[in-house]
């Protein structure tokens, strides 16, 4: 089966993956830490452009302040690893 980027099944799959990633971050950081990190990110970038790494940095800073994340680890490292796994699984599903 071949999917194009505009296939409703693929689009739905990608949105569900995005929601799963957000839930996963909120769960491993704790909901309050996650909310404060997102708020910090939004406030810091409300009148400018932002990159994905800006969100990871804001979440890392708040998580370290809250004692949720060790100083030798970043949210970017965790999420980059997670994205690679998600991409690999998605590609396997699409090629089946």
C-alpha positions in Angstrom: 0.0 0.0 0.0 1.4 3.4 -0.9 0.4 6.6 1.0 0.8 10.1 -0.4 1.3 13.0 2.0 -2.3 14.0 1.5 -3.8 10.7 2.3 -6.4 11.1 5.2 -5.1 8.0 6.9 -1.5 9.4 6.9 -2.6 12.8 8.1 -4.7 11.3 10.9 -1.7 9.0 11.9 0.6 12.0 12.1 -1.8 14.0 14.2 -2.2 11.1 16.6 1.6 10.7 16.8 1.9 14.4 17.6 -0.7 14.1 20.4 1.1 11.1 21.7 4.4 12.9 21.9 2.8 15.8 23.8 1.2 13.4 26.3 4.5 11.6 26.7 6.3 14.9 27.4 3.7 15.9 29.9 3.9 12.5 31.6 7.7 12.3 31.9 8.1 15.9 33.0 5.0 16.1 35.1 2.0 18.1 34.1 2.8 21.3 36.1 6.4 21.3 34.9 5.3 20.8 31.3 2.7 23.6 31.5 5.2 26.0 33.0 7.8 25.1 30.3 5.2 25.7 27.5 4.2 29.0 29.1 7.8 30.0 29.4 8.3 29.1 25.7 5.2 31.0 24.6 6.1 34.1 26.6 9.7 34.1 25.3 8.6 33.8 21.7 5.3 35.7 21.6 6.5 38.4 19.2 9.1 36.5 17.3 9.7 33.3 15.3 10.6 30.2 17.2 12.2 26.9 16.5 11.5 23.4 17.9 14.7 23.6 19.9 13.4 26.8 21.6 10.6 24.7 23.1 13.0 21.9 24.1 15.2 24.5 25.8 12.3 26.1 27.7 11.1 22.7 28.9 14.7 21.7 29.9 15.2 24.9 31.9 11.9 24.5 33.8 12.4 20.7 34.3 15.9 21.3 35.8 14.6 24.1 38.1 11.9 21.7 39.3 14.4 18.9 39.8 12.7 16.7 37.3 15.6 16.5 34.9 19.3 16.0 35.7 21.7 18.6 34.6 23.5 16.3 32.2 20.3 15.5 30.2 18.1 17.7 28.0 14.6 17.4 26.6 16.1 17.8 23.1 18.2 14.6 23.6 15.2 12.7 24.8 12.9 13.9 22.1 15.5 13.5 19.3 15.8 9.9 20.3 12.0 9.5 20.5 11.5 11.1 17.1 13.9 8.7 15.4 12.0 5.8 16.9 8.7 7.2 15.9 9.9 7.9 12.3 11.3 4.4 12.0 8.0 2.8 13.2 6.0 5.1 10.9 8.1 4.2 7.9 7.7 0.5 8.6 3.9 0.9 8.9 3.7 2.9 5.7 5.8 0.4 3.8 3.8 -2.6 4.9 
